[in-house]
Coordinates of C-alpha atoms and ligand atoms in Angstrom, one line a residue:
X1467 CA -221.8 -47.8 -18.4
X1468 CA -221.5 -47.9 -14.7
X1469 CA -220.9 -45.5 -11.7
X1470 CA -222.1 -46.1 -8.3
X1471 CA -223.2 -44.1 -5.2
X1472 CA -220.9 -44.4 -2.2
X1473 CA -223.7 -41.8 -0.8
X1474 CA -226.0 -43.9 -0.9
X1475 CA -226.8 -46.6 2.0
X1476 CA -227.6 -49.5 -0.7
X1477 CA -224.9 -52.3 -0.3
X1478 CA -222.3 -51.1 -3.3
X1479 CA -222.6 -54.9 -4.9
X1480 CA -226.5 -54.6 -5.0
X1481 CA -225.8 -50.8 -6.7
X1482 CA -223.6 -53.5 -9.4
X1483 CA -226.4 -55.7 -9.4
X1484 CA -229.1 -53.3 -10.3
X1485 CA -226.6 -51.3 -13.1
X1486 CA -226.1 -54.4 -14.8
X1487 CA -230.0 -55.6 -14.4
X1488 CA -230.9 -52.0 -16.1
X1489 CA -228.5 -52.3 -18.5
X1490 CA -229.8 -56.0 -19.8
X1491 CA -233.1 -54.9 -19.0
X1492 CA -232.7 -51.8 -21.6
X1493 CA -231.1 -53.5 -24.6
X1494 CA -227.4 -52.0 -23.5
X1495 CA -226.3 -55.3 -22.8
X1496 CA -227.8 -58.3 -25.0
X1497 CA -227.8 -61.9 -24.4
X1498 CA -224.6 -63.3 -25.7
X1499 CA -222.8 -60.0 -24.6
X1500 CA -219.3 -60.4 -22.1
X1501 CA -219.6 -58.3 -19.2
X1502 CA -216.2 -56.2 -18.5
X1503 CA -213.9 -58.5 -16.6
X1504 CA -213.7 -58.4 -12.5
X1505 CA -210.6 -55.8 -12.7
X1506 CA -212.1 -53.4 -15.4
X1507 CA -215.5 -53.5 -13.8
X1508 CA -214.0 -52.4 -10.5
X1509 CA -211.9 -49.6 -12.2
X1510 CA -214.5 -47.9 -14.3
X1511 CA -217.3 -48.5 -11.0
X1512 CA -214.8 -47.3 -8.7
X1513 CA -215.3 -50.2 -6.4
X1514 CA -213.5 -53.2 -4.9
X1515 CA -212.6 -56.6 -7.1
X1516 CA -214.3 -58.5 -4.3
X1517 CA -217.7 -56.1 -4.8
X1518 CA -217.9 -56.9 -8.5
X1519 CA -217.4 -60.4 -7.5
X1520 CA -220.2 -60.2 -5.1
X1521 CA -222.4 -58.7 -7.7
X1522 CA -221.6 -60.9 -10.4
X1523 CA -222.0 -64.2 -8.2
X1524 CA -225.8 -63.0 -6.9
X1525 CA -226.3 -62.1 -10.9
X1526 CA -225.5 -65.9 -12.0
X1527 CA -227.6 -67.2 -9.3
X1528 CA -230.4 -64.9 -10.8
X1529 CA -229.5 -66.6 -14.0
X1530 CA -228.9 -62.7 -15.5
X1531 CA -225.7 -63.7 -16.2
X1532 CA -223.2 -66.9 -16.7
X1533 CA -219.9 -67.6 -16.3
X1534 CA -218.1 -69.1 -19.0
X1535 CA -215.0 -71.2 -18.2
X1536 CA -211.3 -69.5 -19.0
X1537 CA -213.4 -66.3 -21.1
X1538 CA -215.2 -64.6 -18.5
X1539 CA -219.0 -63.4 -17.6
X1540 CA -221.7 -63.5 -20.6
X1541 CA -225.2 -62.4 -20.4
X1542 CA -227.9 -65.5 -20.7
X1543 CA -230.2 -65.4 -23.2
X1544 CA -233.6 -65.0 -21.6
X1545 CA -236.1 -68.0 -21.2
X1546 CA -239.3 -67.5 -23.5
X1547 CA -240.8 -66.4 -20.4
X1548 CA -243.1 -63.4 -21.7
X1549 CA -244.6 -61.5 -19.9
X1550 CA -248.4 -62.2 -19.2
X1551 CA -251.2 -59.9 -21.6
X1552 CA -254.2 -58.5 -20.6
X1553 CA -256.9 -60.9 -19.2
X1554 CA -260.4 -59.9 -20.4
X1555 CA -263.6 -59.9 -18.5
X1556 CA -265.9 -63.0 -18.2
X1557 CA -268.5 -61.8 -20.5
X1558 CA -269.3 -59.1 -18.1
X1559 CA -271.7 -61.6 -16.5
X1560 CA -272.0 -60.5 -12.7
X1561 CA -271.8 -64.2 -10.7
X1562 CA -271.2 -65.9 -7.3
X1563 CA -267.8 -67.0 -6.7
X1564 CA -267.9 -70.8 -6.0
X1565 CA -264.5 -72.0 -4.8
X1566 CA -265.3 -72.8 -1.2
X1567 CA -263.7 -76.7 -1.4
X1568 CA -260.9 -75.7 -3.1
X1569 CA -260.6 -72.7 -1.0
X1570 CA -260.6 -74.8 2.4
X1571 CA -257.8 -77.4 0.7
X1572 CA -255.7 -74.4 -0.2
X1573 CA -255.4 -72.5 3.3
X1574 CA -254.8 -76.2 4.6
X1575 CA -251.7 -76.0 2.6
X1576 CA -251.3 -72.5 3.7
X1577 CA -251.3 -73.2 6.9
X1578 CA -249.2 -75.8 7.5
X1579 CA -246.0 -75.2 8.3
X1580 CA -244.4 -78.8 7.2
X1581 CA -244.9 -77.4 3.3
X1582 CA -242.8 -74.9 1.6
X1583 CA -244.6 -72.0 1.6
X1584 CA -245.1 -71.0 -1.8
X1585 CA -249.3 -70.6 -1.6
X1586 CA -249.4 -67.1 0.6
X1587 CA -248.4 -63.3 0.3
X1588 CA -246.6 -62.5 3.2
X1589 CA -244.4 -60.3 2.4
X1590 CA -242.8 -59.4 6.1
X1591 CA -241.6 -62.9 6.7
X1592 CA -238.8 -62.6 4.2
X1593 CA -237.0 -61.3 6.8
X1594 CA -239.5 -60.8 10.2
X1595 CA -239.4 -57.9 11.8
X1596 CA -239.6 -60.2 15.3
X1597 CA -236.9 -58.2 17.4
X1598 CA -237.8 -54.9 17.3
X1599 CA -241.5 -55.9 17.2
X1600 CA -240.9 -57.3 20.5
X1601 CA -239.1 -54.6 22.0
X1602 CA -241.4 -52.1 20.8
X1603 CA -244.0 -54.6 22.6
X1604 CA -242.1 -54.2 25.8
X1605 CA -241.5 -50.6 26.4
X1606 CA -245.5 -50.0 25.7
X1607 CA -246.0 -52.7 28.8
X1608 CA -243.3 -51.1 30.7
X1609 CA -244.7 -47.8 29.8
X1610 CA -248.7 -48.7 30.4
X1611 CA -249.1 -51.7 32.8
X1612 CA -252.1 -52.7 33.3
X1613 CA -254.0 -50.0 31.0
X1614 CA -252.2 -51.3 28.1
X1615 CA -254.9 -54.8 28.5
X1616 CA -257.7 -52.7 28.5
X1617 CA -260.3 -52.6 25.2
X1618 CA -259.2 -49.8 22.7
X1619 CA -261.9 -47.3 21.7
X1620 CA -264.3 -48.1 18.7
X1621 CA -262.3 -46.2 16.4
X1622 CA -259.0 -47.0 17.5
X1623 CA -256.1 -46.5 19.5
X1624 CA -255.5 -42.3 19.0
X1625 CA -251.4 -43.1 18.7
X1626 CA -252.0 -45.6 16.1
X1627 CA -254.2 -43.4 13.9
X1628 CA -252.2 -40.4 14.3
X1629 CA -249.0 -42.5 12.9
X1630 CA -251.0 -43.7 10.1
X1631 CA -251.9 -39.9 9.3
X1632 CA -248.2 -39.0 9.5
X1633 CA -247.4 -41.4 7.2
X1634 CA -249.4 -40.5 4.8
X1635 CA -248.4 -37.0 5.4
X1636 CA -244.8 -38.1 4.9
X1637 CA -244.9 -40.3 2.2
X1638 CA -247.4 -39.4 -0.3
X1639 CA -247.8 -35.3 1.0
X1640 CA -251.7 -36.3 2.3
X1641 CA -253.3 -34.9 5.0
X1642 CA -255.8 -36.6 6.8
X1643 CA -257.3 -35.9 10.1
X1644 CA -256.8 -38.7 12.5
X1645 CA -260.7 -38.7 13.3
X1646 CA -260.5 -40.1 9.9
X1647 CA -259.3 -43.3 10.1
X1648 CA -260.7 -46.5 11.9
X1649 CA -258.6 -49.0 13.2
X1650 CA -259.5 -52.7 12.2
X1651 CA -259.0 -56.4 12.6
X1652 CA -256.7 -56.7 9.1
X1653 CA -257.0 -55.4 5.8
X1654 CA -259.8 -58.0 5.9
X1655 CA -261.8 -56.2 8.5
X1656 CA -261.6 -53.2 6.5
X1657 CA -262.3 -54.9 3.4
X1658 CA -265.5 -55.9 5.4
X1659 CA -266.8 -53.3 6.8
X1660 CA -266.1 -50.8 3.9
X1661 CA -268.4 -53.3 1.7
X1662 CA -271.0 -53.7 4.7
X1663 CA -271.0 -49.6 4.6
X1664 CA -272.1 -49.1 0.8
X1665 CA -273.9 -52.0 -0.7
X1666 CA -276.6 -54.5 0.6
X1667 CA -277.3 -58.5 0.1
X1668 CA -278.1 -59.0 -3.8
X1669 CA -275.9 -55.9 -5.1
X1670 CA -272.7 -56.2 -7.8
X1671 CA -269.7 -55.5 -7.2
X1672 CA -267.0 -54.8 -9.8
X1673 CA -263.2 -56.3 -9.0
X1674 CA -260.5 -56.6 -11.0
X1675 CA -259.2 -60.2 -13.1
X1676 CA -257.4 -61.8 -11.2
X1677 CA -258.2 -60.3 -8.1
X1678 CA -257.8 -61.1 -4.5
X1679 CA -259.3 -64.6 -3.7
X1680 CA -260.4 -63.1 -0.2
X1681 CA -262.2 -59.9 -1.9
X1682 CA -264.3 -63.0 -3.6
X1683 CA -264.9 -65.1 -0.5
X1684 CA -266.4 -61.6 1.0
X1685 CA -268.4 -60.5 -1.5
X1686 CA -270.2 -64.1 -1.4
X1687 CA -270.1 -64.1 2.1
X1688 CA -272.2 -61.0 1.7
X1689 CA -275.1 -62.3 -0.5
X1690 CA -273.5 -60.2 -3.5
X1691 CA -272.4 -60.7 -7.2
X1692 CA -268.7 -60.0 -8.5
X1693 CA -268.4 -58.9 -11.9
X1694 CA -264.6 -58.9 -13.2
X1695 CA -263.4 -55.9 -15.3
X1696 CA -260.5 -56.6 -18.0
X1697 CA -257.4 -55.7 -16.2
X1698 CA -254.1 -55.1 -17.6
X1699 CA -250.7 -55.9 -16.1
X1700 CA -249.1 -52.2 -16.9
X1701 CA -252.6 -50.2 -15.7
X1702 CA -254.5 -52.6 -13.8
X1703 CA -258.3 -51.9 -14.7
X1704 CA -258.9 -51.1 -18.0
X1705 CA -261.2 -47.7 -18.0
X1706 CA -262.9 -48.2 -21.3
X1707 CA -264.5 -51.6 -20.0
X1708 CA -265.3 -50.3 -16.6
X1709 CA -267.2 -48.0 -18.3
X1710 CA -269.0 -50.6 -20.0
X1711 CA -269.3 -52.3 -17.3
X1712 CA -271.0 -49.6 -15.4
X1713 CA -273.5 -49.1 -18.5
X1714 CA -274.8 -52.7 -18.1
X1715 CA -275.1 -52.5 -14.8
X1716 CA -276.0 -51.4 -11.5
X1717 CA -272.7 -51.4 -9.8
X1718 CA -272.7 -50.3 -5.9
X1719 CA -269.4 -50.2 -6.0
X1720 CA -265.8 -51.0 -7.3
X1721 CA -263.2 -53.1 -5.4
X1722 CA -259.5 -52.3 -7.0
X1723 CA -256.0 -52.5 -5.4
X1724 CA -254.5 -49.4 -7.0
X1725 CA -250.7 -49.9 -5.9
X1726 CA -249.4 -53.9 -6.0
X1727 CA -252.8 -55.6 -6.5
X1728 CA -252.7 -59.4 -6.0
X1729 CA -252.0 -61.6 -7.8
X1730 CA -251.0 -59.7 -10.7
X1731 CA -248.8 -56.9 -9.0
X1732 CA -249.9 -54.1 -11.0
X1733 CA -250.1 -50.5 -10.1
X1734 CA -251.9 -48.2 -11.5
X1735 CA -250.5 -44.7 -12.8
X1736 CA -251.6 -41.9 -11.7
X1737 CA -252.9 -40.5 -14.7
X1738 CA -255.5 -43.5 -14.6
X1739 CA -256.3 -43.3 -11.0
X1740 CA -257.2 -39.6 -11.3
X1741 CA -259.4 -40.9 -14.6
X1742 CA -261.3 -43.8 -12.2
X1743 CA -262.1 -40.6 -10.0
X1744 CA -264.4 -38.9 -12.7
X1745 CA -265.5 -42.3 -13.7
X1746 CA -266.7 -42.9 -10.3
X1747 CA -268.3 -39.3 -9.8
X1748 CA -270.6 -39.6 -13.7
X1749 CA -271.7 -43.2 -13.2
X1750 CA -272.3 -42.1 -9.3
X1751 CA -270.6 -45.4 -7.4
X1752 CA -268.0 -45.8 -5.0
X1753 CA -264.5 -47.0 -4.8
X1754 CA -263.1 -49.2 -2.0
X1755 CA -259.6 -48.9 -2.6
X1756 CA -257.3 -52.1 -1.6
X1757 CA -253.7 -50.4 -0.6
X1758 CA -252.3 -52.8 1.8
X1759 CA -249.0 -53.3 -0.5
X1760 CA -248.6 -49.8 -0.3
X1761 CA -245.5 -49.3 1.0
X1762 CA -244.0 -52.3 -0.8
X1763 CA -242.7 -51.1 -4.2
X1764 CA -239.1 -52.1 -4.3
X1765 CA -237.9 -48.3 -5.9
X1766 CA -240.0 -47.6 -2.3
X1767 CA -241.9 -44.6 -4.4
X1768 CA -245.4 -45.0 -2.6
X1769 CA -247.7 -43.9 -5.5
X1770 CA -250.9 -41.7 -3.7
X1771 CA -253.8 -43.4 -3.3
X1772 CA -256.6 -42.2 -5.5
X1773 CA -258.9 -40.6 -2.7
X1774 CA -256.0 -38.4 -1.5
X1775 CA -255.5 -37.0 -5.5
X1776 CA -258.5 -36.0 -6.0
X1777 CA -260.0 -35.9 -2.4
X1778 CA -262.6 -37.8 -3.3
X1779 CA -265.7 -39.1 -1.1
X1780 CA -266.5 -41.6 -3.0
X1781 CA -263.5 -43.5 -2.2
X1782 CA -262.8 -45.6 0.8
X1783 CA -259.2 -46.7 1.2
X1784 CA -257.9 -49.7 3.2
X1785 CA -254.5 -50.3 4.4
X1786 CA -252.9 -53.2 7.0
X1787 CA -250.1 -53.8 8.9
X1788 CA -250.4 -57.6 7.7
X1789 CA -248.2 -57.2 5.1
X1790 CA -245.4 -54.5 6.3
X1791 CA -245.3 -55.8 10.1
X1792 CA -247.2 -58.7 11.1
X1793 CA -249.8 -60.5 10.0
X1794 CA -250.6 -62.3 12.9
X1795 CA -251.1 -59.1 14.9
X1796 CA -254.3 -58.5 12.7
X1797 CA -254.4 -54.4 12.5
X1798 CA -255.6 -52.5 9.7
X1799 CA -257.0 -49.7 8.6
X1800 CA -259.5 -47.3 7.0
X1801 CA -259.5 -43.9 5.7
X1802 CA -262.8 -42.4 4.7
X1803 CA -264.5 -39.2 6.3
X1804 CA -267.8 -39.6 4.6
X1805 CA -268.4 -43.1 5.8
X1806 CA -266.5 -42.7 9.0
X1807 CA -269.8 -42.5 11.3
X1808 CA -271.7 -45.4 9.4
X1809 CA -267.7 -47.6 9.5
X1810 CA -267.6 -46.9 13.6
X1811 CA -271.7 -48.5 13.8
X1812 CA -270.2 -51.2 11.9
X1813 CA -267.3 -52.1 14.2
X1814 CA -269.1 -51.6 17.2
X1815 CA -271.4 -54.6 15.9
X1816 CA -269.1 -56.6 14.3
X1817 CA -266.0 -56.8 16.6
X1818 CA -266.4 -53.7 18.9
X1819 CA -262.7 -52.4 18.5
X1820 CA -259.7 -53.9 18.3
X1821 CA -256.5 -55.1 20.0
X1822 CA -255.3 -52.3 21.9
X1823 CA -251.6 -53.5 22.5
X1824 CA -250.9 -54.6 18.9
X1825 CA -252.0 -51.2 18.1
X1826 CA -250.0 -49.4 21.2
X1827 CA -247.0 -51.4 19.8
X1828 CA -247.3 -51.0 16.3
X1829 CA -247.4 -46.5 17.1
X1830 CA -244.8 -47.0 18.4
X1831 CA -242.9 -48.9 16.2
X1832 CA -243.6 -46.1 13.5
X1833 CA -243.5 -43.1 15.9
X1834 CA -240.1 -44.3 16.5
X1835 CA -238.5 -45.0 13.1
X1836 CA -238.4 -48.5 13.3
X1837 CA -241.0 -48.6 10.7
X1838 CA -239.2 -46.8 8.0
X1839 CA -235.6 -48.6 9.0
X1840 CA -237.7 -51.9 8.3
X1841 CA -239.1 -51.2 5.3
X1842 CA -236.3 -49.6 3.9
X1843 CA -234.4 -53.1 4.8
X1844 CA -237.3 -55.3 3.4
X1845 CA -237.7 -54.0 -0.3
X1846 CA -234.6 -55.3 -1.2
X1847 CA -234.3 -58.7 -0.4
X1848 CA -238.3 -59.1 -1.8
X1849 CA -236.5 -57.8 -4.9
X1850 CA -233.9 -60.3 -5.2
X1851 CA -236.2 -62.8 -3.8
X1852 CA -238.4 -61.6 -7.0
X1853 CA -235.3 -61.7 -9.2
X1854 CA -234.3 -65.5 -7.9
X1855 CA -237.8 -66.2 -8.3
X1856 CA -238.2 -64.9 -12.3
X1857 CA -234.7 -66.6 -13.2
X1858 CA -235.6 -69.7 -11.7
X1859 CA -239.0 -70.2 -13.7
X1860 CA -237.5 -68.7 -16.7
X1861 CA -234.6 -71.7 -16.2
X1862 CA -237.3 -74.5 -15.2
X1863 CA -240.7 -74.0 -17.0
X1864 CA -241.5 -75.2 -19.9
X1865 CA -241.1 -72.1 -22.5
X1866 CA -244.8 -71.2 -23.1
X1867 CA -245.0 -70.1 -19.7
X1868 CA -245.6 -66.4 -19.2
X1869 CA -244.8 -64.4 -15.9
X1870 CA -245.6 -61.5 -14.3
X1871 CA -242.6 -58.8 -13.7
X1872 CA -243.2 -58.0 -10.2
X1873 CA -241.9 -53.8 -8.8
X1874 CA -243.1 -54.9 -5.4
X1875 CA -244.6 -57.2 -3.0
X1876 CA -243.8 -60.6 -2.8
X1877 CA -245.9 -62.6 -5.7
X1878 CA -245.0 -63.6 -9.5
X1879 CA -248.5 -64.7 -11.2
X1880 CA -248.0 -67.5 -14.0
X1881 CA -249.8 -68.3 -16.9
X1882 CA -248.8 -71.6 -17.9
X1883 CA -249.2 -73.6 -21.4
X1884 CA -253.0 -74.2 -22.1
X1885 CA -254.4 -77.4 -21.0
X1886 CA -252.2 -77.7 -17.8
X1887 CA -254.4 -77.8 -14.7
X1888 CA -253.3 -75.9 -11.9
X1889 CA -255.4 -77.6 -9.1
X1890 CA -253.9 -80.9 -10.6
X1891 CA -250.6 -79.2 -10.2
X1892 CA -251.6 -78.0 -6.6
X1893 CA -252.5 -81.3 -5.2
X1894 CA -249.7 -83.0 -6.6
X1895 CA -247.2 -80.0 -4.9
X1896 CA -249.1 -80.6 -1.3
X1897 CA -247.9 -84.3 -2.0
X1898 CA -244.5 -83.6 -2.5
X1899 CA -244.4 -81.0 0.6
X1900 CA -245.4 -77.5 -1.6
X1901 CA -248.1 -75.1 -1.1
X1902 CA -249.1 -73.4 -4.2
X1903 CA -252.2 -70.8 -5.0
X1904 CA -254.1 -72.2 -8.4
X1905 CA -255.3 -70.1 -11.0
X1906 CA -258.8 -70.8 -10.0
X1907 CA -259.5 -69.3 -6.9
X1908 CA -258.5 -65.3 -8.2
X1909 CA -261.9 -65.5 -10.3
X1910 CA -265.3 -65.4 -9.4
X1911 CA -266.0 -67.2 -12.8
X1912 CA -263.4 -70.4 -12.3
X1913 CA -261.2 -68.9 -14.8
X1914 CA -257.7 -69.3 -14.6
X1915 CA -257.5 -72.7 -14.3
X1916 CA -253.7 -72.9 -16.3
X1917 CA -252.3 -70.2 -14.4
X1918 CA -251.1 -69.7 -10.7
X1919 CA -249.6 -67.9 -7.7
X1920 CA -246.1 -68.0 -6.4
X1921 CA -245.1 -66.0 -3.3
X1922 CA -241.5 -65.1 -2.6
X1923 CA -242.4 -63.7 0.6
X1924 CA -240.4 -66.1 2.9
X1925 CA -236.6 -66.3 3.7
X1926 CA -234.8 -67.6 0.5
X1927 CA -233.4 -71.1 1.0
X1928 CA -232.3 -74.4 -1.0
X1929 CA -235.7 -75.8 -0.3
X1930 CA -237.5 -73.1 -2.1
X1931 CA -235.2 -73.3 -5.1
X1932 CA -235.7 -77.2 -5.7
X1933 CA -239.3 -76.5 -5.5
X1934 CA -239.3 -74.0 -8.1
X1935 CA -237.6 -76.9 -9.9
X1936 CA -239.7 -79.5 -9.1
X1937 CA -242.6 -77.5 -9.6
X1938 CA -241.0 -76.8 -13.3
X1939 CA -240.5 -80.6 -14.1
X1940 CA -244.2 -81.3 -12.7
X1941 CA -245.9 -78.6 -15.0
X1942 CA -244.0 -80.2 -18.1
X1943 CA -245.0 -83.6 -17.4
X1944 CA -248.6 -81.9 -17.3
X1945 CA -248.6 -80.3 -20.5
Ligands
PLP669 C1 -254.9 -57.6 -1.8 C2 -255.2 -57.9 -0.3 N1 -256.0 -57.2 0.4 C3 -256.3 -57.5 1.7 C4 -255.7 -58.6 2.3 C5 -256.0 -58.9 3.7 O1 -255.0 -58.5 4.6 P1 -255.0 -58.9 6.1 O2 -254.1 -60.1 6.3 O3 -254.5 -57.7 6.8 O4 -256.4 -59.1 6.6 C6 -254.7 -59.3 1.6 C7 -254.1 -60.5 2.2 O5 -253.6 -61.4 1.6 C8 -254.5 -59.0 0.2 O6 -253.6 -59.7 -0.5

C-alpha cells in the first residue's frame, strides 16, 4: 500500500499522512479498517517507528483515524458531512446587492483582533512570511535610499511587473510582456478598475453563487446589477446556464475566479475555461478573471488562467500579493493588453500609482527565490489546517451539515441544516469572542442565509479548535 519518497523535500511523516488520506479517500482503506501496526508500517514504508508515529498521531487529531486501546489504529467512520451540491441561480433576476449593515458588523468582527479569526481569507498568516519580508524590505532601502520613497510610475514599479511576468512564464509556460501588466492597490484595485474599464453605471454583471462578498460591494458601489450564474463545486460556473443567462440579457461582462474562487474553493478545469473562452467571443462580452489564489492549490499545480490558453482579449485577469505575501502591503495586479491604455487612465485618476517600496520589496522577494521557498512552505500547513478544519466539523456539527472539500486556499464553505440562521449564528459567535462570515453576504440576492464561511488561514491553536466546537454546539442548539 505504501512507499515513500526520501527524494522528495516533503517531511517523510506528512508523505505517511497523505498515503494513508489517499488510501481512505479511495475506498482502499474503509472505516472500521485497522491500519498496519507502528512496526509493520515502518517496514513496508521504509521509514522510522517514530515517523509512523508522527503520522498516525497528526491523522487522529484530523479525526482520519483512532486509536483503539490494546488493538491498535482503526479508520473512523466519516461524519455525514457531504459534500455541498450545486447552488442554482436566483431566478436569473439581475439585482442590487443589499448587505451594507450586515457588511459593516462583519468586518468589525474581522477586524478586531480580540476574536478568533474565523470570518477572513487570509491565507499568508498561517504562517507570516514577516522575516524575510523584512529583510527583503531592508536590502531595497540599503540598496535605494532615498529614491526608494519616491512615487512609482502609473503602471508600476518595472522590477515588480517583470517578476510577475516571470512567473507566469515559470509556472503556467505564459508569456506576457511586462508593458502588460498594471500594478494596483490589491486585488481589490484591480477588481475596480477592470470593472470601471468595461461597463458603465446601470450595466449587469454576471458572478458566480456564492461569490466574493467584495465583487458585490463593487458592483453596487458602481451603480450596476449582479446576476448569479449556477455554479458548481467541481466546475465552478455552469456553461449551460451562462449561456442562458447571456440570452436574457445584456451582460457587459462576467466576474469568475477560475482557480480557488471564494467561498466555495472551486477551480475550474481546463477543458471548461477554454469552453467560457468561445462562450465569451459568440455572445461578445468580457471576462474579468479573479486569480488571486492562484498560487494556492495545495498539490501547488497552478492551473493557467483562461486568457493565457486561449490568448484571449476579452479577458482581463487579476492577481494580488494579499493572499501569498501580505495583505496589508496592498499590491496587486492586472494583466490585460487590450485594456492596458484605458486601466493606466483609470489609475492615474483613481489612486495615481502605487506604493513604490512594497512593490521594490515584493521584486525582490520573488527575484530572489524567497517567493517560491514561501509558498512551497505554506501549502502544506493550509492543507492540514484544511484537514483539522474538515475533521473537526465532521466531529462537531450536527450531521446534516454539508462542507466544501477544499485543494487550496484557506476557506471550508458550510451549508448547514435548513432553518438555522447564520447571522443569528454570527452575532452570537462575536459574543462569545468568534468572527464568522454568514451565508448572506456571498449573494447579491440574500441567499444563503443557513450556510457560512470558515477560514483556516491563521496559525492553528487550541483556541481555534474549541471554537470549531462551540460553534458546532451553537448551530445544534439553532436547528
Ligand atoms: C476572491 C477574492 N478576490 C479579490 C480579493 C481582494 O484581494 P486584496 O486583499 O488584494 O484586495 C479577495 C480578498 O479577500 C478575494 O477573496
Amino acid at each position: 500500500m505504501l512507499s515513500v519518497n526520501k527524494q522528495d523535500d516533503t517531511f517523510l511523516y506528512r508523505q505517511v499522512i497523505d498515503l494513508i488520506s489517499t488510501n481512505i479517500d479511495s475506498g482502499t482503506l474503509r472505516p472500521g479498517d485497522r491500519l498496519p501496526s507502528l512496526r509493520r508500517m515502518s517496514q513496508s514504508a521504509r521509514v522510522s517507528i517514530p515517523t509512523v508515529r508522527q503520522a498516525y498521531v497528526e491523522l487522529e487529531r484530523q479525526r482520519r483515524i483512532e486509536s483503539r486501546p490494546q488493538s491498535g489504529f482503526y479508520v473512523r467512520p466519516r461524519a455525514a458531512n457531504d459534500i455541498v451540491s450545486a447552488a442554482p441561480s436566483s431566478r436569473g433576476k439581475p439585482v442590487c446587492f443589499n448587505c451594507r449593515s450586515l457588511m459593516e458588523r462583519v468586518y468589525d468582527g474581522i477586524n478586531n483582533p480580540r476574536l478568533v479569526p474565523l470570518g477572513i481569507a487570509n491565507p499568508c498568516m498561517a504562517r507570516p512570511a514577516a522575516k524575510t519580508l523584512h529583510r527583503a524590505m531592508k536590502r531595497v532601502m540599503a540598496r535605494r535610499e532615498e529614491s526608494s520613497l519616491g512615487y512609482s510610475s502609473t503602471l508600476g514599479e518595472i522590477s515588480l511587473r517583470r517578476q510577475i511576468a516571470y512567473h507566469y512564464l515559470d509556472t503556467v509556460g505564459a508569456k506576457i510582456e511586462p508593458e502588460h501588466i498594471a500594478i494596483t492597490n490589491g486585488g481589490q484595485e484591480a477588481l475596480l478598475l477592470s470593472l470601471r474599464a468595461v461597463a458603465s453605471p446601470g450595466d449587469i454583471i454576471a458572478v458566480e453563487t456564492p461569490t466574493y462578498h467584495g465583487l458585490l460591494e463593487l458592483i453596487d458601489s458602481l451603480g450596476m446589477l449582479a446576476v448569479e450564474v449556477e455554479t458548481c463545486p467541481e466546475e465552478g460556473v455552469t456553461l449551460s446556464e451562462l449561456r442562458r443567462t447571456l440570452e436574457k440579457h445584456d451582460v457587459k461582462a462576467c466576474m469568475f475566479s477560475t482557480t480557488l474562487g471564494n467561498p466555495l474553493g472551486v477551480t475550474m478545469p481546463e477543458v471548461t475555461r477554454r469552453e467560457l473562452v468561445e462562450i465569451l467571443e459568440e455572445y461578445d462580452t468580457v471576462l474579468i478573471e479573479d486569480d488571486v489564489y492562484g498560487d494556492l492549490r495545495f498539490d501547488g499545480v497552478r492551473p493557467v488562467p483562461a486568457q493565457f490558453l486561449k490568448h484571449s482579449k476579452r479577458i482581463i485577469t487579476c492577481g494580488s500579493f494579499s493572499k501569498t505575501a501580505a495583505p496589508g502591503y496592498r499590491i496587486g495586479w492586472i494583466v490585460t493588453e487590450h485594456f492596458i491604455d484605458k486601466i493606466a487612465r483609470l489609475k492615474r485618476a483613481f489612486s495615481c500609482s502605487s506604493g513604490l517600496l512594497q512593490q521594490l520589496t515584493l521584486a525582490d522577494f520573488l527575484a530572489s527565490g524567497d517567493y517560491a521557498r514561501y509558498l512551497k512552505a505554506l501549502r502544506p500547513i493550509l492543507k492540514q489546517n484544511a484537514e483539522r478544519m474538515s475533521a473537526l466539523v465532521a466531529e462537531h456539527f450536527p450531521a446534516a451539515t454539508r462542507t466544501s472539500r477544499p485543494v487550496g486556499a484557506s476557506v471550508l464553505w458550510l451549508e448547514l441544516p435548513a432553518g438555522v440562521d447564520s447571522i443569528q449564528l454570527f452575532d452570537d459567535a462575536i459574543t462569545a469572542g468568534i468572527s464568522i462570515a454568514p451565508g448572506q453576504i456571498f449573494s447579491p440576492a440574500n441567499r444563503y442565509r443557513n450556510c457560512l464561511r470558515l477560514s483556516y488561514g491563521h496559525p492553528w491553536t487550541e483556541q481555534t479548535e474549541n471554537a470549531i466546537r462551540w460553534l458546532g454546539r451553537q448551530v445544534a442548539e439553532l436547528c
